[in-house]
Coordinates of C-alpha atoms in Angstrom, one line a residue:
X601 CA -11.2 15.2 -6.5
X602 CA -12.4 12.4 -9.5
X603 CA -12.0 9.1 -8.7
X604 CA -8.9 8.6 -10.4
X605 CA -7.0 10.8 -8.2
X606 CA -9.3 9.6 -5.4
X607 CA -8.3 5.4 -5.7
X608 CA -4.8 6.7 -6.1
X609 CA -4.5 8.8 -2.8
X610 CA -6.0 5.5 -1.6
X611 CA -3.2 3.2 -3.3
X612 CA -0.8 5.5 -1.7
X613 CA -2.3 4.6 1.9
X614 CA -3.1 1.3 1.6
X615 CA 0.5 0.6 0.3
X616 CA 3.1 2.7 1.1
X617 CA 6.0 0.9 2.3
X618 CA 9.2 -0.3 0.7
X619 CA 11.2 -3.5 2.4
X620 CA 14.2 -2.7 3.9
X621 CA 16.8 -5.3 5.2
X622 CA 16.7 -5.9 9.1
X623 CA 20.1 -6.1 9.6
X624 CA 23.3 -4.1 8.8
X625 CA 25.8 -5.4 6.0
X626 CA 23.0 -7.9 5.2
X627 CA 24.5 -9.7 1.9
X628 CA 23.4 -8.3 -1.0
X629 CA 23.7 -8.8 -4.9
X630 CA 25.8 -6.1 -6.7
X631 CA 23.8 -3.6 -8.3
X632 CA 23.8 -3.4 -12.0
X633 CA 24.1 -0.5 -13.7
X634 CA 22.9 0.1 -17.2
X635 CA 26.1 0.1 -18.6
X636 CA 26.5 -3.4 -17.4
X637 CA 25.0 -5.8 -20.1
X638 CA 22.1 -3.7 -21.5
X639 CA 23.6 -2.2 -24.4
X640 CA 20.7 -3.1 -26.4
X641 CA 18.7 -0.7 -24.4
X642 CA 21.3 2.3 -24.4
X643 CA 21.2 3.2 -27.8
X644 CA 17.4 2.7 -28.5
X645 CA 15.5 5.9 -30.1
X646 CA 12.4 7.2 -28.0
X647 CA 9.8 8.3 -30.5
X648 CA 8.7 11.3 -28.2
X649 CA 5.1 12.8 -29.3
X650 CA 1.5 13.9 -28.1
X651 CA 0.8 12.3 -24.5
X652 CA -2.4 10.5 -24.1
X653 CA -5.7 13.0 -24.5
X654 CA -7.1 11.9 -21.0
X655 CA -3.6 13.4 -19.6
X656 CA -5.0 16.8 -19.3
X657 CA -2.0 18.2 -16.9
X658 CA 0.4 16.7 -19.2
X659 CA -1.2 18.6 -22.3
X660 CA -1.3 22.0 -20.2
X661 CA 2.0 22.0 -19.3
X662 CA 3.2 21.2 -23.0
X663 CA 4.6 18.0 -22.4
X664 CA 5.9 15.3 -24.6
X665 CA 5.7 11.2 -24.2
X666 CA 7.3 8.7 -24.8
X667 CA 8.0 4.5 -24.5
X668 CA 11.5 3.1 -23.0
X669 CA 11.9 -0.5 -23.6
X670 CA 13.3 -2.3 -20.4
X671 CA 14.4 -5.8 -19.7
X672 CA 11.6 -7.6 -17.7
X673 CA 14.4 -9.3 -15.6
X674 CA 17.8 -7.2 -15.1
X675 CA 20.2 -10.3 -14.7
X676 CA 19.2 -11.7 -18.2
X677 CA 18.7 -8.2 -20.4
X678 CA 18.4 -10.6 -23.6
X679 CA 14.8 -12.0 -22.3
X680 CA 11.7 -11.2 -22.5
X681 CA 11.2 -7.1 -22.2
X682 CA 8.7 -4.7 -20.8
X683 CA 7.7 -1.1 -21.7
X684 CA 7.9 2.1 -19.7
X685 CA 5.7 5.5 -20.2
X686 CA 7.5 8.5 -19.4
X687 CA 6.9 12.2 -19.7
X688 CA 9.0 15.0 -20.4
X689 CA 9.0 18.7 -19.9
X690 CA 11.5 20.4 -20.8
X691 CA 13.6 22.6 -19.2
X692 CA 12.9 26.7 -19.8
X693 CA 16.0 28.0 -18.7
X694 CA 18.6 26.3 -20.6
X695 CA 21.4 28.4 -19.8
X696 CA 21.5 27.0 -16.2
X697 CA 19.9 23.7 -16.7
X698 CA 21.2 20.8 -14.1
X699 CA 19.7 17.8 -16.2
X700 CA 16.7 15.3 -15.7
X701 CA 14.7 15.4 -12.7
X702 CA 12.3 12.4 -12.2
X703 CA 9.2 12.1 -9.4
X704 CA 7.6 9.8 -8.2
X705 CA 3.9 10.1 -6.1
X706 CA 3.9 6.9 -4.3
X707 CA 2.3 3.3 -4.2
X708 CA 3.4 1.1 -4.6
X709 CA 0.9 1.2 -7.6
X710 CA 0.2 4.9 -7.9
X711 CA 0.8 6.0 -11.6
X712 CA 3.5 8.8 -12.0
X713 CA 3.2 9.8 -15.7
X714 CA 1.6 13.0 -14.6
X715 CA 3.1 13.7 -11.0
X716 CA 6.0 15.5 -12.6
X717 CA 3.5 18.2 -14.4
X718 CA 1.1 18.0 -11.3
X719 CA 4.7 19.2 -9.3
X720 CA 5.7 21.7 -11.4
X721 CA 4.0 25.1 -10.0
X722 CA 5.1 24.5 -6.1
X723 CA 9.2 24.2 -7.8
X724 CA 8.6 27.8 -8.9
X725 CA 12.0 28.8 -10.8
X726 CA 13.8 25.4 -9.6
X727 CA 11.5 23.6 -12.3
X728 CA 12.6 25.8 -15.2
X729 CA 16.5 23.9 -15.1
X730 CA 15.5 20.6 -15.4
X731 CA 13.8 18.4 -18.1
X732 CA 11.3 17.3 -15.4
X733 CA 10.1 13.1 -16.3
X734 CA 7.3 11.8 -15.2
X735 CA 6.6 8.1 -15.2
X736 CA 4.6 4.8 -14.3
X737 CA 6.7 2.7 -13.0
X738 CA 7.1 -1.1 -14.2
X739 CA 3.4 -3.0 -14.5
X740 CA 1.3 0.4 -13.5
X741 CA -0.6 2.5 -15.1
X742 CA 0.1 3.1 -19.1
X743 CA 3.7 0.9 -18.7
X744 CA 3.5 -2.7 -19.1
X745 CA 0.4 -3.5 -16.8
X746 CA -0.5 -6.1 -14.1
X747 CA -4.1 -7.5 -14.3
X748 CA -6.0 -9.2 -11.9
X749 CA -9.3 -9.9 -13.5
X750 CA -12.2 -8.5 -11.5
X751 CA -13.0 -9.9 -7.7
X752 CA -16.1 -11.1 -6.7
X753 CA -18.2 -8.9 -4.9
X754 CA -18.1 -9.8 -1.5
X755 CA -20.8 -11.2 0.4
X756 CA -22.7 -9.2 3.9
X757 CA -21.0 -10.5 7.2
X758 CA -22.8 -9.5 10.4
X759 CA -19.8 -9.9 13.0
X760 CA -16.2 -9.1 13.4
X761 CA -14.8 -12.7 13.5
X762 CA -16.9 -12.8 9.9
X763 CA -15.4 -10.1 8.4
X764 CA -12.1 -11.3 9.6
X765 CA -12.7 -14.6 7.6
X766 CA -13.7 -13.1 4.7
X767 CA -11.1 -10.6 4.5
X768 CA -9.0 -13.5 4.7
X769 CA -10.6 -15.6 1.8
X770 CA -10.4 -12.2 0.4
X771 CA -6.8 -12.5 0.2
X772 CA -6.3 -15.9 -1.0
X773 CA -8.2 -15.7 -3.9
X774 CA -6.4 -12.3 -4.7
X775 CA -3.3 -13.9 -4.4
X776 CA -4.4 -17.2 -6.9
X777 CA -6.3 -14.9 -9.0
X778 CA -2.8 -12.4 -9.8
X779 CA -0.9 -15.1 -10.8
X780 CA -3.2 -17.3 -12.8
X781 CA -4.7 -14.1 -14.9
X782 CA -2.7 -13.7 -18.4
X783 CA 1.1 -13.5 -18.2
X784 CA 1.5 -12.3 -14.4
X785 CA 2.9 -15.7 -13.5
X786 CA 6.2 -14.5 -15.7
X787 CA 6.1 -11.0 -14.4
X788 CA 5.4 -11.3 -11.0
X789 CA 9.0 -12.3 -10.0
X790 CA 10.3 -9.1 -11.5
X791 CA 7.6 -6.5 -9.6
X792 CA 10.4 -4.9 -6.5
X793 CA 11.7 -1.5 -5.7
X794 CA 15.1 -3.1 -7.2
X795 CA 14.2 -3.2 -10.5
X796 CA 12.1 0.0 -10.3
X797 CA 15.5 1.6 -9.3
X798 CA 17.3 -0.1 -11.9
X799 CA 14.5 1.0 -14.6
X800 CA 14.9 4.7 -13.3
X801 CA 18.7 4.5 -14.1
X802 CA 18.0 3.1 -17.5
X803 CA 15.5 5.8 -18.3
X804 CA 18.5 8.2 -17.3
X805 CA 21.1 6.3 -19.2
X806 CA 18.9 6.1 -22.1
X807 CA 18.7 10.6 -21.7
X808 CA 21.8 10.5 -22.1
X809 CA 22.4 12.1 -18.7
X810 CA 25.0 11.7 -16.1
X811 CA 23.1 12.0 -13.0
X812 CA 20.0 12.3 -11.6
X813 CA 17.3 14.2 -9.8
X814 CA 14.3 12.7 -8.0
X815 CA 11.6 13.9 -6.0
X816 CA 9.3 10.8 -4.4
X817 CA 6.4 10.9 -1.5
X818 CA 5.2 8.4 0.7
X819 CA 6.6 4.8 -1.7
X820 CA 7.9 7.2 -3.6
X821 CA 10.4 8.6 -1.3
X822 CA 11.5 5.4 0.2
X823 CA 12.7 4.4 -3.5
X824 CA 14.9 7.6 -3.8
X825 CA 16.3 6.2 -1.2
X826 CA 16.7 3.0 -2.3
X827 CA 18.1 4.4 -5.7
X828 CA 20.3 6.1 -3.7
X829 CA 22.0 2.8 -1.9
X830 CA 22.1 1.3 -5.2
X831 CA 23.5 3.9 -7.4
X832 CA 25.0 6.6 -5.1
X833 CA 27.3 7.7 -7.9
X834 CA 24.5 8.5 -10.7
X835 CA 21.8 10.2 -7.5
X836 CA 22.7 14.0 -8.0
X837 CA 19.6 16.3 -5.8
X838 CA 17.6 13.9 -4.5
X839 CA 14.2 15.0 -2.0
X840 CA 12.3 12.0 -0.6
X841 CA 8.9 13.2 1.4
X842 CA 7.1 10.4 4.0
X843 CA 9.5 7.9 3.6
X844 CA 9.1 4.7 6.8
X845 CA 11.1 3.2 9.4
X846 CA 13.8 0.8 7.5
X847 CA 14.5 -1.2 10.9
X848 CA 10.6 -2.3 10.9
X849 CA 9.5 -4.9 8.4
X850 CA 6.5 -4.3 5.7
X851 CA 3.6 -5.5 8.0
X852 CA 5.4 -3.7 11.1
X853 CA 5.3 -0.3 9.3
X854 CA 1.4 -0.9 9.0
X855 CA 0.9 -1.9 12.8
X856 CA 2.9 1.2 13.4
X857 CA 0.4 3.6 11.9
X858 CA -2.7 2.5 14.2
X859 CA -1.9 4.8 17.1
X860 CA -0.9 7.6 14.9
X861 CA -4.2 7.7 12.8
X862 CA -6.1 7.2 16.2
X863 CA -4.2 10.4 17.6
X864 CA -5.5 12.0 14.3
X865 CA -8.7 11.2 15.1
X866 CA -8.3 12.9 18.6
X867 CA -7.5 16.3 16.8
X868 CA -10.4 15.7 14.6
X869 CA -12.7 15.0 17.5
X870 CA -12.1 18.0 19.6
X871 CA -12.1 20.5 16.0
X872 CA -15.6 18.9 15.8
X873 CA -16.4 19.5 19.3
X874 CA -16.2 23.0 18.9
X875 CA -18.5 23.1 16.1
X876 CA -21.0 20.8 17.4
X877 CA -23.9 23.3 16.4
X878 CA -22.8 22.7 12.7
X879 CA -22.1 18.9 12.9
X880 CA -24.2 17.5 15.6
X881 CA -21.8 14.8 16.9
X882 CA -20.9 15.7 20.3
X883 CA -20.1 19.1 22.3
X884 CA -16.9 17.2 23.8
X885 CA -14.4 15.6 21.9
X886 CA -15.2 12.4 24.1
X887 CA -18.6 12.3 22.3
X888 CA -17.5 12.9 19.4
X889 CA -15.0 10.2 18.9
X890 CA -18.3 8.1 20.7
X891 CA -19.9 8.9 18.0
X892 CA -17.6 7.4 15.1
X893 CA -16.9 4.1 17.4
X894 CA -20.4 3.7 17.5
X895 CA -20.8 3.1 13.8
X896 CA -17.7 1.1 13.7
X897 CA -19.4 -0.9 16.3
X898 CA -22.9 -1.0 14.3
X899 CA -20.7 -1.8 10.9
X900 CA -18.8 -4.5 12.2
X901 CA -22.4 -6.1 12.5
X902 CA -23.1 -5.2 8.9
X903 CA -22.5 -3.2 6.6
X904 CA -24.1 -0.3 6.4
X905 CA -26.9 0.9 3.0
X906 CA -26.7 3.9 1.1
X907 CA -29.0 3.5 -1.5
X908 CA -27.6 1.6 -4.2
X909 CA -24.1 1.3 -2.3
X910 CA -22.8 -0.5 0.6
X911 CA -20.1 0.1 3.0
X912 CA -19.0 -2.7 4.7
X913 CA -16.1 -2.4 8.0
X914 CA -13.1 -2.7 5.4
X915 CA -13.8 0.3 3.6
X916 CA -15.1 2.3 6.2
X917 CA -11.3 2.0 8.0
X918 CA -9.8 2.9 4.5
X919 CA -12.3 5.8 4.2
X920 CA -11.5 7.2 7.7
X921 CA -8.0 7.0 7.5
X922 CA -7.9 9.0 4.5
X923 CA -9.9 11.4 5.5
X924 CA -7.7 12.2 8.8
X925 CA -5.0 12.5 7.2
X926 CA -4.8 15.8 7.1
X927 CA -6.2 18.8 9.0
X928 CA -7.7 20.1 6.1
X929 CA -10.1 17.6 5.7
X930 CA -11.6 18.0 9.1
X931 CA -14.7 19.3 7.4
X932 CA -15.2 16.5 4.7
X933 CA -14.7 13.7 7.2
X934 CA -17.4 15.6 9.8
X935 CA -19.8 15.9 7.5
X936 CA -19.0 12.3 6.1
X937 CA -19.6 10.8 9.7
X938 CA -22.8 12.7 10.1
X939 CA -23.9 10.7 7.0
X940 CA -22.3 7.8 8.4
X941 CA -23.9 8.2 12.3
X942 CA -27.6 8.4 10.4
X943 CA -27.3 5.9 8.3
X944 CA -26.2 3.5 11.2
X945 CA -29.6 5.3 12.4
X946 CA -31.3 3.4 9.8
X947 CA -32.1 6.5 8.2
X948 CA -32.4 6.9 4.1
X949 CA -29.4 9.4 3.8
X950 CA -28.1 10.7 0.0
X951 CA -24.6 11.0 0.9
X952 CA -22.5 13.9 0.9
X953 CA -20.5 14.3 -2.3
X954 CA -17.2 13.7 -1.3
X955 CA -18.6 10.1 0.3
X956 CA -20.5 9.1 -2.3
X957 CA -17.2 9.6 -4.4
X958 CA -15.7 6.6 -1.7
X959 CA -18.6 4.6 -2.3
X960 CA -18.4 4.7 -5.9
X961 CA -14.8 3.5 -5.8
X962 CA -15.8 0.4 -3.4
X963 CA -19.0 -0.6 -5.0
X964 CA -18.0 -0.2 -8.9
X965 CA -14.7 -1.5 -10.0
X966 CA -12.8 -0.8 -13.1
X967 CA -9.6 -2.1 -14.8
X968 CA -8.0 1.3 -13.5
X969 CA -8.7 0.4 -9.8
X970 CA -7.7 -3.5 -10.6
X971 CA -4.2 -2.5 -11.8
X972 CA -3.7 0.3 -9.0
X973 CA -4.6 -2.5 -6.0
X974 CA -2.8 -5.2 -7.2
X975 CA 0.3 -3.8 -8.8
X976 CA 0.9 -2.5 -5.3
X977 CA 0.4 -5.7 -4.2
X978 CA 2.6 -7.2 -6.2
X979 CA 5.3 -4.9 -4.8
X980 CA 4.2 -5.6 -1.6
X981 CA 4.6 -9.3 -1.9
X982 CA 7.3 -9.1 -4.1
X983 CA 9.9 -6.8 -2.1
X984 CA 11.7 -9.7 -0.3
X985 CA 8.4 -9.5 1.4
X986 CA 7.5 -12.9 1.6
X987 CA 8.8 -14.3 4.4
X988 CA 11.4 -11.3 4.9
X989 CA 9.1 -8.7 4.6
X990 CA 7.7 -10.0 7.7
X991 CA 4.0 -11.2 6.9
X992 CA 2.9 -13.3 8.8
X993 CA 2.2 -16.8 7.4
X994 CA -0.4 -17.9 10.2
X995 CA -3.8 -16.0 8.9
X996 CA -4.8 -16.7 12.8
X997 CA -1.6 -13.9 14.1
X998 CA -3.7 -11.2 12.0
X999 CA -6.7 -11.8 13.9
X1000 CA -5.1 -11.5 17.4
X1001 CA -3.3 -8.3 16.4
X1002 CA -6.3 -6.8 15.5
X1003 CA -8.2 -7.9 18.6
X1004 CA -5.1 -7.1 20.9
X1005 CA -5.0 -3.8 19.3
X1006 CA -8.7 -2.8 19.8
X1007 CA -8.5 -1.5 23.6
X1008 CA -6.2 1.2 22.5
X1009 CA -7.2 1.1 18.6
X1010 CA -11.1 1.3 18.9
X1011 CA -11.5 2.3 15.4
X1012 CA -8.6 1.4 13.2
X1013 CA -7.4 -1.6 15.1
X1014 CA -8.7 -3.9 12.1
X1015 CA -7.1 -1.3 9.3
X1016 CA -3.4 -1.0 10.7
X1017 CA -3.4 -5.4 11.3
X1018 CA -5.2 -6.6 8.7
X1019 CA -4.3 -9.4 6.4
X1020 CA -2.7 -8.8 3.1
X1021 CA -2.1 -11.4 0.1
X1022 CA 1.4 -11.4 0.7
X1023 CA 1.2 -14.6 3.1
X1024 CA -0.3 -16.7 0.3
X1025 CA 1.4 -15.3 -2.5
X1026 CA 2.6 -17.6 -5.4
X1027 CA 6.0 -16.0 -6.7
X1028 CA 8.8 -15.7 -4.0
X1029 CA 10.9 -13.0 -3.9
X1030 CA 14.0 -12.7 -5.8
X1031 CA 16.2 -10.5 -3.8
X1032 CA 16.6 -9.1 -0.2
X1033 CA 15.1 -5.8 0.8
X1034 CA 18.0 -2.8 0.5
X1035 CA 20.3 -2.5 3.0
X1036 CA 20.5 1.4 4.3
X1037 CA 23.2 3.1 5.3
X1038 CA 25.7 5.8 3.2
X1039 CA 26.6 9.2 3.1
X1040 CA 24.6 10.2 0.2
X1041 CA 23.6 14.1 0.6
X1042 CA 19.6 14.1 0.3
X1043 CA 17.0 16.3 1.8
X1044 CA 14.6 14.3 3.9
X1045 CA 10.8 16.2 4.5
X1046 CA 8.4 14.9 7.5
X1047 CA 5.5 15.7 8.9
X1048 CA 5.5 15.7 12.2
X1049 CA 1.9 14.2 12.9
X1050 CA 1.8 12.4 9.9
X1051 CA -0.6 9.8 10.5
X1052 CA 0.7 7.1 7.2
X1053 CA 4.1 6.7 8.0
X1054 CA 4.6 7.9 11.5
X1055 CA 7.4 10.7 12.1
X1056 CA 9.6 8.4 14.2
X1057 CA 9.8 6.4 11.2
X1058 CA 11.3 9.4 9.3
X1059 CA 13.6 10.2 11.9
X1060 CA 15.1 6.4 11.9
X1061 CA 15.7 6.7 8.3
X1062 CA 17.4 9.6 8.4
X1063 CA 20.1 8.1 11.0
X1064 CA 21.0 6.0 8.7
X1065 CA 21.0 8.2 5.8
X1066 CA 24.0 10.2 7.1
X1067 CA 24.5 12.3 4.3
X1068 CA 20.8 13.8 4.6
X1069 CA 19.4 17.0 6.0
X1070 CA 15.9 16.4 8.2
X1071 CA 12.9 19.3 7.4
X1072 CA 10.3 18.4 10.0
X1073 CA 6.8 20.2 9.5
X1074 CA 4.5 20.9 12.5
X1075 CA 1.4 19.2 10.5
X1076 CA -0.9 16.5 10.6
X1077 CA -0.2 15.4 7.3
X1078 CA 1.1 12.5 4.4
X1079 CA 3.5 15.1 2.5
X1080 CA 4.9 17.9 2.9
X1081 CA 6.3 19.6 -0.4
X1082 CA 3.9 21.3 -2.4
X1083 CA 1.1 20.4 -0.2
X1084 CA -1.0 23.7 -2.2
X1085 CA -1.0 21.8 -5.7
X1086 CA -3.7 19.5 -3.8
X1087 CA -5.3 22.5 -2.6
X1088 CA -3.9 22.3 1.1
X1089 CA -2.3 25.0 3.0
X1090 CA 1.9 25.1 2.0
X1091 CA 4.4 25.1 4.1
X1092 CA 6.6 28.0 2.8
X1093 CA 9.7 27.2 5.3
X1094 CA 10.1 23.4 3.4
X1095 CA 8.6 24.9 0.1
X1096 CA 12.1 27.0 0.1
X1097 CA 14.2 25.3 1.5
X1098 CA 13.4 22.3 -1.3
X1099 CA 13.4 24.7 -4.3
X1100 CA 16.4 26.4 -2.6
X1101 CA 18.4 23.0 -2.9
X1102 CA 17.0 21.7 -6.1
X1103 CA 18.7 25.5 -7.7
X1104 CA 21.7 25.5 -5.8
X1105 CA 22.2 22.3 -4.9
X1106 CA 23.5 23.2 -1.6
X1107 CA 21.7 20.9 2.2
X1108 CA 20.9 23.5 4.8
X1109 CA 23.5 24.1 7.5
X1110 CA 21.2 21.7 9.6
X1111 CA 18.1 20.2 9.8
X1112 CA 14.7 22.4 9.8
X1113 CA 12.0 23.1 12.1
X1114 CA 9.2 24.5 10.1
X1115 CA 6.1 25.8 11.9
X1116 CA 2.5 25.3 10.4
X1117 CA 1.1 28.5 9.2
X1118 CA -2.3 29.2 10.3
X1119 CA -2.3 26.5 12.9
X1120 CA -5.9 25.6 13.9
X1121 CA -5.5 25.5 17.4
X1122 CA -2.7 26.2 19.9
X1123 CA -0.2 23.1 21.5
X1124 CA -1.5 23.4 25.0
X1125 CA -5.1 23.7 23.4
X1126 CA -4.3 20.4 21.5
X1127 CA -2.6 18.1 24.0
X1128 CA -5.8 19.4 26.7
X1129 CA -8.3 18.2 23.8
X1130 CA -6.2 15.1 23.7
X1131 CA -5.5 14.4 27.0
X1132 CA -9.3 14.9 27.5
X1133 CA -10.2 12.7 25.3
X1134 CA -7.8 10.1 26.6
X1135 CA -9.0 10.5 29.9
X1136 CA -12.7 9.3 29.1
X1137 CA -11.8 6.6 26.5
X1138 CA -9.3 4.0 28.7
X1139 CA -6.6 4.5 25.8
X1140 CA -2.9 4.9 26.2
X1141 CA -1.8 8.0 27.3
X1142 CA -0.4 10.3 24.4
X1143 CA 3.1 11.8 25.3
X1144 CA 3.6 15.3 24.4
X1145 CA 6.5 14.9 22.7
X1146 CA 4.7 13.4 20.0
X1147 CA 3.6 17.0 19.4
X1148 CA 6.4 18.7 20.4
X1149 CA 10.1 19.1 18.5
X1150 CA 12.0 16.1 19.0
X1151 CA 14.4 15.5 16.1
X1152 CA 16.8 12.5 16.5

């Protein structure tokens, strides 16, 4: 994985969470469609040509690109505008094609001009009937950018009340810095899912299309949804994947992922255990997990020295959490903590490849990593997050979540409660979060041990989506579609049934129960590993139906 796709995976985790409304029938501006007031935009010419040389997947697949000019704010279309890169790939079978499909990988900050390529191989025949349009969504990637200038590199702090502190300087200056730096103080207003819903619509309008398809993970599938409350008539096969819990507010989604990723790192623990001859970090689950808390324990009082790099307790949480996110990375993230256990050691240790990549990303910034951050911040903030989105103003409520989480949380107690810029932001939002709730057909993919966006979350969303279909995968996991264009193991059950919908255009009969193949380990095996390692470690107990079939 290069670091490009690496800082976006970790975009994706830090920050993926749209703003829903709290409350039914919450009052909410009209929706504007492109038709309404933008006829500047409709007619404009997109000069479509080579895509940019460093777009290798785009080049493979024989894709074009292109610029849409877009109104910076939707409720005055004759100000100031913004530009959009999009990709197209045509469709192959033109006999049967539906029209424009558009995907989205997540965020919010996570560039899409490539995601629609990257997507192609796991549609199989489904892809050859639509133009399939990739994109970067408003101030990302290659469209209209959001800079914050570079941070300062932050200083050693030797306890957790420390690193607390600075975490919270941290995110004040962030906040000042992203809306003193160039023109961000006039474009910051205008960074919400809203308007990244509206700027999908005009990218359709200006295709010349009808309706629209969407794919979107993780952010990405919370704002098909959202474009699917704001433009229900235009939304034609829609397929979010990982989407969050639209009852909970922004921060609340995060708090909500702390016991999941710990229950990932129970699974992880006791696969370890069994190869302790390989990995050396305990013969029980117990010791293993002992093993990781003890360097969370030994960062907290420093970070810790690999060479050149450092790791301080900030990025070791981010680094962990990514790495259990998924059962296939059980090996990367064993023999990253072995690195990790003897550098806490005090050891000279030449890190494993795949952490050194980590290290890299934390200790050497580039513009690429400064737009990915804090455009997802500014979505963040920006999504009627500020106070609505439910961050706390108070920087001391952050510190007693984290502490009040750490008997249960031991390791990512600090990562799931931390502080964001969001509570000293400078622009306020503009509009509330999107009120859920129509009868929209969409086809709604979870993973049941999904450690990100936790599966109850899913289910919650899917209530009030009551026009959606529910495919639940029995996989620890953040995304389920075409999980083997990342090089995972696919789940052939929701692999069909997607492509099956995106041809026919036809929901299964009812929602899907789809079995992980190969499964590691049996479900009594797991919940005993689990209920072991609950057992030794004074943490709350972990029901099984968390790992068994429980749709709502």
């Amino acid at each position: 994985m290069t670091i490009s796709r690496i800082a976006t995976a970790t975009a994706l985790g830090v920050a993926g969470l749209v703003c829903w409304t709290g409350a039914a029938g919450a009052s909410v501006p009209a929706p504007r469609s492109p038709s309404s007031g933008l006829s500047r935009y409709l007619g404009q010419h997109l000069d479509w040509g080579a895509c940019p040389a460093d777009a290798a997947d785009l080049t493979k697949a024989g894709a074009q690109c292109a610029q849409v000019t877009a109104p910076l704010d939707y409720a005055a279309p004759d100000g100031p505008t913004i530009t959009l890169a999009i990709s197209r790939i045509e469709a192959r079978d033109r006999a049967h094609r539906r029209g424009v499909l558009l995907a989205n990988p997540g965020g919010p900050g996570g560039p899409g001009l490539e995601y629609a390529a990257l997507m192609k191989p796991a549609m199989k025949d489904a892809a050859d009937r639509y133009d399939l349009i990739g994109f970067d969504p408003r101030f990302v990637g290659r469209s209209t950018p959001i800079y914050c200038g570079a941070s300062p590199r932050p200083q050693p702090t030797h306890s957790r009340r420390e690193a607390f502190e600075a975490s919270v300087r941290s995110a004040r200056e962030t906040a000042r810095r992203c809306y003193e730096h160039g023109n961000n103080a006039a474009l910051l207003p205008h960074a919400s899912s809203r308007n990244v819903a509206r700027d999908m619509d005009l990218i359709r309008a200006v295709l010349g299309e009808r309706r629209l398809s969407y794919y979107g993970v993780s952010y990405g599938g919370d704002l098909g949804a959202v474009y699917t409350q704001m433009f229900p008539r235009r939304a034609d096969r829609i397929v979010i994947d990982s989407v969050t819990d639209p009852a909970l507010t922004q921060y609340e989604n995060f708090q909500a992922a702390g016991p999941a990723q710990e229950r990932g790192l129970d699974e992880w623990a006791a696969w370890t255990a069994r190869r302790s001859d390989e990995y050396k970090l305990g013969a029980t689950p117990r010791q293993v997990r002992t093993s990781v808390e003890r360097v969370v324990s030994t960062v907290d009082g420093g970070p810790l020295r690999f060479g050149d790099f450092t790791l301080d307790a900030s990025a070791l949480g981010l680094v962990l959490r990514q790495l259990v996110a998924n059962e296939e990375s059980n090996p990367v993230l064993a023999r990253s903590v072995r690195n990790l256990v003897d550098a806490a050691a005090g050891q000279d240790v030449q890190p494993v490849p795949e952490l050194r990549m980590w290290l890299e990303l934390f200790n050497k910034p580039t513009p690429e990593l400064d737009n990915l951050f804090n455009s997802g911040n500014a979505f963040l903030c920006g999504d009627g997050g500020w106070p609505a989105g439910g961050w706390p103003s108070d920087p001391e409520r952050y510190w007693r979540n984290i502490e009040n989480a750490r008997r249960t949380q031991p390791v990512f107690a600090a990562t799931a409660n931390g502080i964001f810029p969001c509570p000293f932001w400078k622009t306020a939002p503009r509009e509330p979060g999107v009120a859920i709730g129509n009868r929209v057909p969409l086809l709604l993919l979870q993973a049941r041990r999904d450690n990100n966006v936790p599966y109850t979350g899913a289910v919650a969303l899917h209530r009030k989506l009551e026009g959606s279909r529910m495919i639940s995968a029995d996989i620890r996991s953040h995304g389920v579609f075409g999980r083997g264009v990342d090089g995972l193991t696919p789940v052939p059950c929701a692999d069909r049934a997607v492509n099956a919908y995106l041809r026919t255009g036809a929901l299964p009969a009812a929602d899907l129960n789809c079995a992980a193949p190969g499964r590691p380990y049996a479900q009594r095996e797991l919940q005993r590993d689990v209920d072991a390692i609950r057992a030794g470690s004074g943490s709350t107990a972990v029901p099984v139906s968390v790992w068994s079939p429980s749709p709502g």
